[in-house]
Amino acid sequence: MNNITSEMTTAVLTGTGHSIPPYAVSNEELVTSFNQYVTTYNKEHQEAIRRGEKEALPESSVEFIVKASGIHNRYFLDKTGILDPTRMCPHIPFRTPEEPSIQAEVAVKAAQEAIRIAGKTPGEFDMVISACSTTQRNYPAISIEVQKILGIAGAAFDMNVACSSATFAVQLAVDSIRGGHAKAVLVVNPEVMGGNLNFRDRESHFIFGEACTAMVIERKVNLTAPSPHAFLIQGTRLLTDFSNNIRNEFGCLTPTYPKDIAQKSQFFTQNGKKVFKEVTPLAASLIQNHLEAHHLTPKDIKRFWLHQANLHMNTLIIRKLLEREGTSEEAPIVLDRFANTGACGSVLAFHFHHTDFKPGELGLLSSFGAGYSVGSVILEKV
Ligand SMILES: CC(C)(COP(=O)(O)OP(=O)(O)OC[C@H]1O[C@@H](n2cnc3c(N)ncnc32)[C@H](O)[C@@H]1OP(=O)(O)O)[C@@H](O)C(=O)NCCC(=O)NCCS
């Protein structure tokens, strides 16, 4: 392959962007609201609890959340509805089809930053992929709405591989460039989590936060000037392994379910302990194997931008890879501020921690989550 042909089929990440919703919710606020709900529930059911017909609900605690997860804070599009112990669900006013959808709106904000950082204009793109774990509607695709708002030609589609959606979308974008189907791809990850997080569930009420990230992936031949943000995508690797340990049942059959099951269906559920035990080695071995396939070792990697679900998972993965404790430079953590933002986690870690790379230095972006699904992307600073 001559140089020009290779530069036309080699993909480069040239810009990332983000948008964070306006309302910060601390652990203290979340726990106060949850414990008010528990007090009211236990009072209302005190007779049944005394007779042994119902179990008293236990309180949540800030200390547990910090110790078990490393999360201190998260952001949502609304907090009054979430923190109201009689509601515990965000207030998101319904929008008519004539108005931009919430997901498209947050995606456009993140996309505008990524497009600006990449030094491009919307007219230069020919593909949009919306990749995330939450879907506001089944169709028309959110990506097509984003495409229309930004004025992008070509094709757009939505995909969902839960928290791994972003890395899976990177592989699709790279393959589309390699196959000649696209010249510049916009990937957006509009995670709107507040609607399917069960704020009455002690095990999971603290886990998620909302965010949107965006990535510009384009042909290397498009690069005209040096940029602190441009990284060659050296390789991608994906893996899935079916598990029921993280589920969200909500879908087109929900209206056919018995009322109580339909009600529960809208929520994220997980067996957190099993997820922790099973996904941690899965992610570490995929990364290790991916690096080996590129004749690299973890020691060749300057930084790991890992999925942001649980601080201890990331610590363990890095310890497995480096055979020692990692530093915050080697594996930056953003989940303390943002909680688990689904597909956005590793992209947010990259977005805030990449401008110190010198040409030739390597980094690795990795996601892991429901499915199970794991993705790895090797990036080389150009
Ligand atoms: C969810 C997670 C933080 C829970 O941490 P954990 O250490 O596994 O906690 P457990 O659920 O085993 O609970 C431990 C104890 O804390 C208690 N507990 C659970 N939630 C609590 C809360 N909010 N407040 C206080 N105590 C709580 C439990 O009742 C249990 O008490 P016990 O030991 O007396 O039975 C952790 O399992 C995790 O992050 N797993 C991975 C999740 C993940 O990555 N999911 C992917 C989504 S993409």
CSV table of C-alpha atoms and ligand atoms in Angstrom, one decimal:
chain,number,residue,atom,x,y,z
A,1,MET,CA,0.0,0.0,0.0
A,2,ASN,CA,1.5,3.4,-0.9
A,3,ASN,CA,1.6,6.2,1.7
A,4,ILE,CA,-1.4,8.1,0.5
A,5,THR,CA,-3.6,5.0,0.3
A,6,SER,CA,-2.5,4.0,3.8
A,7,GLU,CA,-3.3,7.5,5.1
A,8,MET,CA,-6.8,7.3,3.6
A,9,THR,CA,-7.5,4.1,5.4
A,10,THR,CA,-5.8,4.8,8.7
A,11,ALA,CA,-8.0,6.3,11.3
A,12,VAL,CA,-7.1,9.0,13.7
A,13,LEU,CA,-8.9,10.3,16.8
A,14,THR,CA,-8.6,14.1,16.4
A,15,GLY,CA,-11.0,15.6,19.0
A,16,THR,CA,-13.2,14.8,22.0
A,17,GLY,CA,-15.9,16.8,23.6
A,18,HIS,CA,-18.2,16.6,26.6
A,19,SER,CA,-21.3,18.0,28.1
A,20,ILE,CA,-22.2,17.7,31.8
A,21,PRO,CA,-25.7,18.4,33.1
A,22,PRO,CA,-26.2,21.4,35.3
A,23,TYR,CA,-27.0,19.8,38.7
A,24,ALA,CA,-24.4,18.3,41.0
A,25,VAL,CA,-25.7,15.7,43.4
A,26,SER,CA,-23.5,14.8,46.4
A,27,ASN,CA,-23.5,11.5,48.3
A,28,GLU,CA,-24.8,13.5,51.3
A,29,GLU,CA,-27.8,14.8,49.3
A,30,LEU,CA,-28.6,11.4,47.8
A,31,VAL,CA,-28.4,9.6,51.2
A,32,THR,CA,-30.5,12.2,53.0
A,33,SER,CA,-33.3,11.8,50.5
A,34,PHE,CA,-33.0,8.0,50.5
A,35,ASN,CA,-33.1,7.8,54.3
A,36,GLN,CA,-36.1,10.1,54.4
A,37,TYR,CA,-37.9,7.7,52.1
A,38,VAL,CA,-36.8,4.7,54.3
A,39,THR,CA,-38.1,6.4,57.5
A,40,THR,CA,-41.4,7.2,55.8
A,41,TYR,CA,-41.7,3.6,54.4
A,42,ASN,CA,-40.9,1.9,57.7
A,43,LYS,CA,-43.3,4.2,59.6
A,44,GLU,CA,-46.1,3.5,57.1
A,45,HIS,CA,-45.5,-0.3,57.3
A,46,GLN,CA,-44.6,-0.5,61.0
A,47,GLU,CA,-47.5,-2.9,61.8
A,48,ALA,CA,-46.7,-5.3,59.0
A,49,ILE,CA,-42.9,-5.1,59.9
A,50,ARG,CA,-43.8,-5.9,63.5
A,51,ARG,CA,-45.9,-8.9,62.4
A,52,GLY,CA,-43.0,-10.1,60.3
A,53,GLU,CA,-45.0,-9.7,57.0
A,54,LYS,CA,-42.7,-7.0,55.6
A,55,GLU,CA,-39.0,-6.3,56.1
A,56,ALA,CA,-37.9,-2.9,57.4
A,57,LEU,CA,-35.8,-1.1,54.9
A,58,PRO,CA,-32.1,-0.4,55.9
A,59,GLU,CA,-30.6,3.1,55.5
A,60,SER,CA,-28.0,4.0,53.0
A,61,SER,CA,-24.7,5.6,54.1
A,62,VAL,CA,-22.2,8.1,52.6
A,63,GLU,CA,-19.3,6.1,54.1
A,64,PHE,CA,-20.4,2.9,52.4
A,65,ILE,CA,-20.7,4.6,49.0
A,66,VAL,CA,-17.3,6.2,49.2
A,67,LYS,CA,-15.6,3.0,50.5
A,68,ALA,CA,-17.3,0.6,48.1
A,69,SER,CA,-17.2,2.6,44.9
A,70,GLY,CA,-14.9,5.7,45.2
A,71,ILE,CA,-17.9,7.9,44.1
A,72,HIS,CA,-18.4,11.3,45.8
A,73,ASN,CA,-20.6,13.2,43.3
A,74,ARG,CA,-22.6,12.9,40.1
A,75,TYR,CA,-24.5,15.3,37.8
A,76,PHE,CA,-28.1,15.1,36.6
A,77,LEU,CA,-30.4,17.1,34.3
A,78,ASP,CA,-32.7,17.6,37.2
A,79,LYS,CA,-32.2,17.1,41.0
A,80,THR,CA,-35.4,18.3,42.6
A,81,GLY,CA,-37.4,15.3,41.4
A,82,ILE,CA,-34.5,12.9,42.3
A,83,LEU,CA,-34.1,14.2,45.8
A,84,ASP,CA,-37.8,14.5,46.6
A,85,PRO,CA,-38.4,11.4,48.8
A,86,THR,CA,-42.0,11.2,47.6
A,87,ARG,CA,-41.0,11.1,43.9
A,88,MET,CA,-37.3,9.9,43.5
A,89,CYS,CA,-37.4,10.4,39.7
A,90,PRO,CA,-36.1,13.4,37.7
A,91,HIS,CA,-38.5,16.0,36.3
A,92,ILE,CA,-37.8,16.1,32.6
A,93,PRO,CA,-40.6,18.0,30.8
A,94,PHE,CA,-42.0,16.1,27.8
A,95,ARG,CA,-40.9,17.6,24.5
A,96,THR,CA,-43.0,17.5,21.4
A,97,PRO,CA,-41.6,16.0,18.2
A,98,GLU,CA,-41.0,19.6,17.0
A,99,GLU,CA,-38.5,20.2,19.8
A,100,PRO,CA,-35.0,18.7,19.9
A,101,SER,CA,-34.9,15.6,22.1
A,102,ILE,CA,-32.9,15.7,25.3
A,103,GLN,CA,-30.4,13.1,24.0
A,104,ALA,CA,-29.9,15.0,20.8
A,105,GLU,CA,-29.5,18.3,22.7
A,106,VAL,CA,-26.8,17.0,25.0
A,107,ALA,CA,-25.1,15.2,22.1
A,108,VAL,CA,-25.0,18.3,20.0
A,109,LYS,CA,-23.3,20.2,22.8
A,110,ALA,CA,-20.6,17.6,23.2
A,111,ALA,CA,-20.2,17.2,19.5
A,112,GLN,CA,-19.7,21.0,19.0
A,113,GLU,CA,-16.7,20.9,21.4
A,114,ALA,CA,-15.2,17.8,19.7
A,115,ILE,CA,-15.6,19.3,16.2
A,116,ARG,CA,-14.0,22.5,17.3
A,117,ILE,CA,-11.1,20.7,19.0
A,118,ALA,CA,-10.6,18.6,15.8
A,119,GLY,CA,-10.6,21.9,13.8
A,120,LYS,CA,-13.4,20.7,11.5
A,121,THR,CA,-16.8,21.9,10.4
A,122,PRO,CA,-19.9,19.7,10.4
A,123,GLY,CA,-19.9,19.7,6.6
A,124,GLU,CA,-16.8,17.6,6.5
A,125,PHE,CA,-18.4,14.6,8.3
A,126,ASP,CA,-20.2,11.8,6.5
A,127,MET,CA,-21.2,9.5,9.4
A,128,VAL,CA,-22.8,9.9,12.9
A,129,ILE,CA,-22.9,7.1,15.4
A,130,SER,CA,-24.8,7.5,18.7
A,131,ALA,CA,-23.5,4.9,21.1
A,132,CYS,CA,-24.7,4.6,24.7
A,133,SER,CA,-26.6,2.4,27.2
A,134,THR,CA,-29.7,4.6,27.5
A,135,THR,CA,-32.3,5.2,24.8
A,136,GLN,CA,-34.9,7.9,25.1
A,137,ARG,CA,-36.9,6.4,22.2
A,138,ASN,CA,-36.6,3.5,19.8
A,139,TYR,CA,-36.8,5.6,16.6
A,140,PRO,CA,-36.2,7.8,14.7
A,141,ALA,CA,-32.5,7.3,15.7
A,142,ILE,CA,-31.1,10.0,18.0
A,143,SER,CA,-28.0,10.0,15.7
A,144,ILE,CA,-30.2,11.0,12.7
A,145,GLU,CA,-31.6,13.9,14.7
A,146,VAL,CA,-28.1,15.0,15.7
A,147,GLN,CA,-27.1,14.7,12.0
A,148,LYS,CA,-30.0,16.9,11.0
A,149,ILE,CA,-29.3,19.6,13.7
A,150,LEU,CA,-25.6,19.8,12.8
A,151,GLY,CA,-26.1,19.6,9.1
A,152,ILE,CA,-24.1,16.5,8.4
A,153,ALA,CA,-24.4,14.5,5.2
A,154,GLY,CA,-24.2,10.7,4.8
A,155,ALA,CA,-25.5,8.1,7.2
A,156,ALA,CA,-26.3,8.0,10.9
A,157,PHE,CA,-27.3,5.2,13.3
A,158,ASP,CA,-27.7,4.3,17.0
A,159,MET,CA,-26.1,1.4,18.8
A,160,ASN,CA,-26.1,0.1,22.3
A,161,VAL,CA,-23.5,-2.1,23.9
A,162,ALA,CA,-24.2,-0.7,27.4
A,163,CYS,CA,-21.1,0.8,29.1
A,164,SER,CA,-18.9,-0.5,26.3
A,165,SER,CA,-20.8,1.4,23.6
A,166,ALA,CA,-18.1,4.0,23.0
A,167,THR,CA,-15.2,1.6,22.3
A,168,PHE,CA,-17.5,-0.6,20.1
A,169,ALA,CA,-18.4,2.6,18.2
A,170,VAL,CA,-14.7,3.4,17.8
A,171,GLN,CA,-14.1,0.0,16.1
A,172,LEU,CA,-17.1,0.6,13.8
A,173,ALA,CA,-15.8,4.1,12.9
A,174,VAL,CA,-12.3,2.8,12.2
A,175,ASP,CA,-13.7,-0.1,10.0
A,176,SER,CA,-15.9,2.4,8.1
A,177,ILE,CA,-12.9,4.6,7.4
A,178,ARG,CA,-10.8,1.5,6.5
A,179,GLY,CA,-13.5,0.2,4.2
A,180,GLY,CA,-13.9,3.5,2.4
A,181,HIS,CA,-17.5,4.0,3.7
A,182,ALA,CA,-16.7,7.2,5.7
A,183,LYS,CA,-14.1,10.0,5.7
A,184,ALA,CA,-14.9,11.5,9.0
A,185,VAL,CA,-17.1,10.0,11.7
A,186,LEU,CA,-18.8,11.8,14.7
A,187,VAL,CA,-19.4,9.5,17.6
A,188,VAL,CA,-21.7,10.7,20.5
A,189,ASN,CA,-22.5,9.1,23.8
A,190,PRO,CA,-25.5,10.8,25.3
A,191,GLU,CA,-26.0,9.0,28.6
A,192,VAL,CA,-29.3,10.1,30.2
A,193,MET,CA,-29.4,7.8,33.2
A,194,GLY,CA,-31.8,9.5,35.6
A,195,GLY,CA,-34.9,7.8,34.3
A,196,ASN,CA,-33.9,4.2,34.7
A,197,LEU,CA,-31.9,4.4,37.9
A,198,ASN,CA,-34.0,3.2,40.9
A,199,PHE,CA,-33.3,5.9,43.5
A,200,ARG,CA,-35.3,3.7,46.0
A,201,ASP,CA,-32.8,0.9,45.7
A,202,ARG,CA,-30.1,1.0,48.3
A,203,GLU,CA,-27.7,-1.2,46.3
A,204,SER,CA,-27.7,1.0,43.2
A,205,HIS,CA,-29.1,4.5,43.9
A,206,PHE,CA,-25.6,6.0,44.0
A,207,ILE,CA,-24.0,4.3,41.0
A,208,PHE,CA,-24.7,6.4,38.0
A,209,GLY,CA,-24.5,10.0,36.8
A,210,GLU,CA,-25.3,11.7,33.5
A,211,ALA,CA,-22.9,13.0,30.9
A,212,CYS,CA,-22.4,13.0,27.1
A,213,THR,CA,-19.1,12.6,25.3
A,214,ALA,CA,-18.2,12.9,21.6
A,215,MET,CA,-15.3,11.8,19.5
A,216,VAL,CA,-14.1,12.8,16.0
A,217,ILE,CA,-12.5,9.9,14.1
A,218,GLU,CA,-11.3,10.6,10.6
A,219,ARG,CA,-8.8,9.5,7.9
A,220,LYS,CA,-5.2,10.3,8.7
A,221,VAL,CA,-4.9,12.0,5.3
A,222,ASN,CA,-7.3,14.7,6.6
A,223,LEU,CA,-4.7,15.8,9.2
A,224,THR,CA,-3.2,19.0,8.0
A,225,ALA,CA,-1.5,20.5,11.1
A,226,PRO,CA,0.0,19.1,14.3
A,227,SER,CA,-2.6,18.9,17.1
A,228,PRO,CA,-2.2,18.1,20.8
A,229,HIS,CA,-5.4,16.1,20.5
A,230,ALA,CA,-4.6,13.8,17.5
A,231,PHE,CA,-4.0,10.1,18.2
A,232,LEU,CA,-3.5,7.4,15.7
A,233,ILE,CA,-5.9,4.4,16.4
A,234,GLN,CA,-3.3,1.6,16.3
A,235,GLY,CA,-5.9,-1.2,16.9
A,236,THR,CA,-9.2,-2.1,18.5
A,237,ARG,CA,-10.4,-5.3,20.1
A,238,LEU,CA,-13.8,-6.2,21.4
A,239,LEU,CA,-15.1,-9.1,23.5
A,240,THR,CA,-18.6,-10.2,24.7
A,241,ASP,CA,-19.6,-12.9,27.1
A,242,PHE,CA,-23.3,-13.3,28.0
A,243,SER,CA,-24.3,-12.6,31.6
A,244,ASN,CA,-27.5,-11.8,33.4
A,245,ASN,CA,-25.7,-10.0,36.2
A,246,ILE,CA,-26.4,-6.5,34.8
A,247,ARG,CA,-29.9,-6.0,33.2
A,248,ASN,CA,-32.3,-3.5,32.1
A,249,GLU,CA,-35.5,-5.2,30.9
A,250,PHE,CA,-37.2,-2.2,29.5
A,251,GLY,CA,-38.3,-2.6,25.9
A,252,CYS,CA,-41.1,-3.1,23.4
A,253,LEU,CA,-42.7,-6.0,25.3
A,254,THR,CA,-42.8,-4.0,28.6
A,255,PRO,CA,-46.5,-3.1,28.1
A,256,THR,CA,-47.4,-6.8,27.9
A,257,TYR,CA,-45.8,-7.7,31.3
A,258,PRO,CA,-47.8,-7.9,34.5
A,259,LYS,CA,-48.0,-4.4,36.1
A,260,ASP,CA,-45.5,-5.0,38.9
A,261,ILE,CA,-42.9,-6.5,36.6
A,262,ALA,CA,-43.5,-3.7,34.0
A,263,GLN,CA,-42.9,-1.2,36.8
A,264,LYS,CA,-39.6,-2.9,37.8
A,265,SER,CA,-38.5,-3.4,34.2
A,266,GLN,CA,-37.6,0.2,33.7
A,267,PHE,CA,-34.8,0.0,36.1
A,268,PHE,CA,-31.1,-1.0,36.0
A,269,THR,CA,-30.4,-4.0,38.2
A,270,GLN,CA,-27.2,-5.8,38.9
A,271,ASN,CA,-25.4,-8.3,41.1
A,272,GLY,CA,-22.6,-5.9,41.9
A,273,LYS,CA,-20.3,-8.4,43.7
A,274,LYS,CA,-20.5,-10.9,40.8
A,275,VAL,CA,-20.0,-8.1,38.2
A,276,PHE,CA,-16.9,-6.9,40.1
A,277,LYS,CA,-15.4,-10.5,40.4
A,278,GLU,CA,-16.2,-11.5,36.8
A,279,VAL,CA,-15.6,-8.3,34.7
A,280,THR,CA,-12.3,-7.3,36.4
A,281,PRO,CA,-10.3,-10.4,35.1
A,282,LEU,CA,-12.2,-10.3,31.7
A,283,ALA,CA,-11.1,-6.6,31.1
A,284,ALA,CA,-7.5,-7.2,32.3
A,285,SER,CA,-7.1,-10.3,30.0
A,286,LEU,CA,-8.6,-8.6,27.0
A,287,ILE,CA,-6.2,-5.7,27.4
A,288,GLN,CA,-3.3,-8.0,27.9
A,289,ASN,CA,-4.1,-10.1,24.9
A,290,HIS,CA,-4.8,-7.0,22.7
A,291,LEU,CA,-1.4,-5.5,23.6
A,292,GLU,CA,0.4,-8.9,23.0
A,293,ALA,CA,-1.2,-9.0,19.5
A,294,HIS,CA,0.5,-5.6,18.9
A,295,HIS,CA,3.9,-6.9,20.3
A,296,LEU,CA,3.4,-4.6,23.3
A,297,THR,CA,3.3,-5.0,27.0
A,298,PRO,CA,1.3,-2.9,29.6
A,299,LYS,CA,4.7,-1.3,30.5
A,300,ASP,CA,4.7,0.3,27.0
A,301,ILE,CA,1.5,2.2,27.8
A,302,LYS,CA,1.8,5.6,29.3
A,303,ARG,CA,-1.8,5.9,30.3
A,304,PHE,CA,-4.9,3.7,30.7
A,305,TRP,CA,-8.2,5.5,30.2
A,306,LEU,CA,-10.4,2.9,31.9
A,307,HIS,CA,-14.2,2.7,32.2
A,308,GLN,CA,-15.3,4.5,35.3
A,309,ALA,CA,-17.6,2.3,37.3
A,310,ASN,CA,-15.7,1.5,40.5
A,311,LEU,CA,-12.4,2.7,41.8
A,312,HIS,CA,-11.4,-0.7,43.1
A,313,MET,CA,-12.0,-2.4,39.8
A,314,ASN,CA,-9.7,0.0,38.1
A,315,THR,CA,-7.0,-0.4,40.8
A,316,LEU,CA,-7.2,-4.1,40.4
A,317,ILE,CA,-7.0,-4.1,36.6
A,318,ILE,CA,-4.0,-1.8,36.7
A,319,ARG,CA,-2.3,-4.0,39.4
A,320,LYS,CA,-2.9,-7.1,37.2
A,321,LEU,CA,-1.5,-5.4,34.2
A,322,LEU,CA,1.6,-3.6,35.7
A,323,GLU,CA,2.2,-6.1,38.5
A,324,ARG,CA,2.4,-3.2,40.9
A,325,GLU,CA,0.2,-0.3,42.1
A,326,GLY,CA,-0.6,2.2,39.3
A,327,THR,CA,-0.5,6.0,39.7
A,328,SER,CA,-3.2,8.5,39.0
A,329,GLU,CA,-1.1,9.6,36.0
A,330,GLU,CA,-1.2,6.0,34.6
A,331,ALA,CA,-4.9,5.4,35.2
A,332,PRO,CA,-6.8,8.7,35.9
A,333,ILE,CA,-10.0,8.5,37.8
A,334,VAL,CA,-13.0,10.7,37.1
A,335,LEU,CA,-15.7,8.6,38.7
A,336,ASP,CA,-15.2,10.4,42.0
A,337,ARG,CA,-16.7,13.6,40.4
A,338,PHE,CA,-19.1,12.1,37.8
A,339,ALA,CA,-19.9,8.5,39.1
A,340,ASN,CA,-20.5,5.8,36.5
A,341,THR,CA,-21.5,7.7,33.3
A,342,GLY,CA,-21.9,4.5,31.2
A,343,ALA,CA,-20.3,4.7,27.8
A,344,CYS,CA,-18.8,8.2,28.6
A,345,GLY,CA,-16.5,7.0,31.5
A,346,SER,CA,-13.3,6.2,29.6
A,347,VAL,CA,-13.8,9.0,27.1
A,348,LEU,CA,-14.2,11.5,29.9
A,349,ALA,CA,-10.9,10.2,31.4
A,350,PHE,CA,-9.3,10.6,28.0
A,351,HIS,CA,-10.8,14.1,27.5
A,352,PHE,CA,-9.4,15.5,30.7
A,353,HIS,CA,-6.0,13.7,30.6
A,354,HIS,CA,-4.3,13.5,27.2
A,355,THR,CA,-2.7,16.8,26.3
A,356,ASP,CA,0.7,15.9,27.9
A,357,PHE,CA,1.4,13.1,25.4
A,358,LYS,CA,4.5,13.4,23.1
A,359,PRO,CA,4.6,11.9,19.5
A,360,GLY,CA,5.0,8.1,19.6
A,361,GLU,CA,3.7,7.7,23.2
A,362,LEU,CA,1.0,5.1,23.6
A,363,GLY,CA,-2.3,5.1,25.6
A,364,LEU,CA,-5.1,2.6,25.9
A,365,LEU,CA,-8.8,3.3,26.1
A,366,SER,CA,-10.9,0.5,27.6
A,367,SER,CA,-14.6,0.0,28.5
A,368,PHE,CA,-16.4,-2.8,30.3
A,369,GLY,CA,-19.9,-3.4,31.3
A,370,ALA,CA,-23.2,-5.2,30.7
A,371,GLY,CA,-23.4,-8.0,28.2
A,372,TYR,CA,-20.7,-8.7,29.5
A,373,SER,CA,-18.9,-6.5,27.0
A,374,VAL,CA,-15.3,-5.3,26.9
A,375,GLY,CA,-13.5,-3.0,24.5
A,376,SER,CA,-9.9,-2.0,24.1
A,377,VAL,CA,-8.4,0.8,21.8
A,378,ILE,CA,-4.7,1.4,21.5
A,379,LEU,CA,-3.9,5.0,20.7
A,380,GLU,CA,-0.5,6.5,19.6
A,381,LYS,CA,0.1,10.2,19.8
A,382,VAL,CA,0.9,11.6,16.4
B,1,LIG,C1,-22.1,-2.0,43.6
B,1,LIG,C2,-20.9,-2.1,44.5
B,1,LIG,C3,-20.3,-0.7,44.8
B,1,LIG,C4,-21.3,-2.7,45.9
B,1,LIG,O1,-20.2,-2.9,46.7
B,1,LIG,P1,-20.0,-4.3,47.4
B,1,LIG,O2,-18.8,-4.2,48.3
B,1,LIG,O3,-20.0,-5.4,46.4
B,1,LIG,O4,-21.2,-4.3,48.4
B,1,LIG,P2,-22.3,-5.4,48.7
B,1,LIG,O5,-23.5,-5.2,47.7
B,1,LIG,O6,-21.7,-6.8,48.7
B,1,LIG,O7,-22.8,-5.0,50.1
B,1,LIG,C5,-21.8,-5.0,51.2
B,1,LIG,C6,-22.6,-4.6,52.5
B,1,LIG,O8,-23.0,-3.3,52.4
B,1,LIG,C7,-24.4,-3.1,52.5
B,1,LIG,N1,-24.8,-2.0,51.6
B,1,LIG,C8,-25.2,-2.1,50.3
B,1,LIG,N2,-25.6,-0.9,49.8
B,1,LIG,C9,-25.4,-0.1,50.9
B,1,LIG,C10,-25.7,1.3,51.0
B,1,LIG,N3,-26.1,2.1,50.0
B,1,LIG,N4,-25.4,1.9,52.2
B,1,LIG,C11,-24.9,1.2,53.2
B,1,LIG,N5,-24.7,-0.2,53.2
B,1,LIG,C12,-25.0,-0.8,52.0
B,1,LIG,C13,-25.0,-4.5,52.1
B,1,LIG,O9,-26.2,-4.7,52.7
B,1,LIG,C14,-23.9,-5.4,52.7
B,1,LIG,O10,-24.1,-5.5,54.0
B,1,LIG,P3,-23.8,-7.0,54.8
B,1,LIG,O11,-22.4,-7.2,54.6
B,1,LIG,O12,-24.2,-6.7,56.2
B,1,LIG,O13,-24.7,-8.0,54.1
B,1,LIG,C15,-19.8,-3.0,43.9
B,1,LIG,O14,-20.2,-4.3,43.9
B,1,LIG,C16,-19.5,-2.6,42.4
B,1,LIG,O15,-19.2,-1.5,42.1
B,1,LIG,N6,-19.6,-3.6,41.5
B,1,LIG,C17,-19.3,-3.4,40.1
B,1,LIG,C18,-20.4,-2.7,39.6
B,1,LIG,C19,-20.3,-2.4,38.1
B,1,LIG,O16,-19.2,-2.1,37.6
B,1,LIG,N7,-21.3,-2.4,37.4
B,1,LIG,C20,-21.2,-2.2,36.0
B,1,LIG,C21,-22.2,-1.3,35.6
B,1,LIG,S1,-21.6,-0.8,34.1
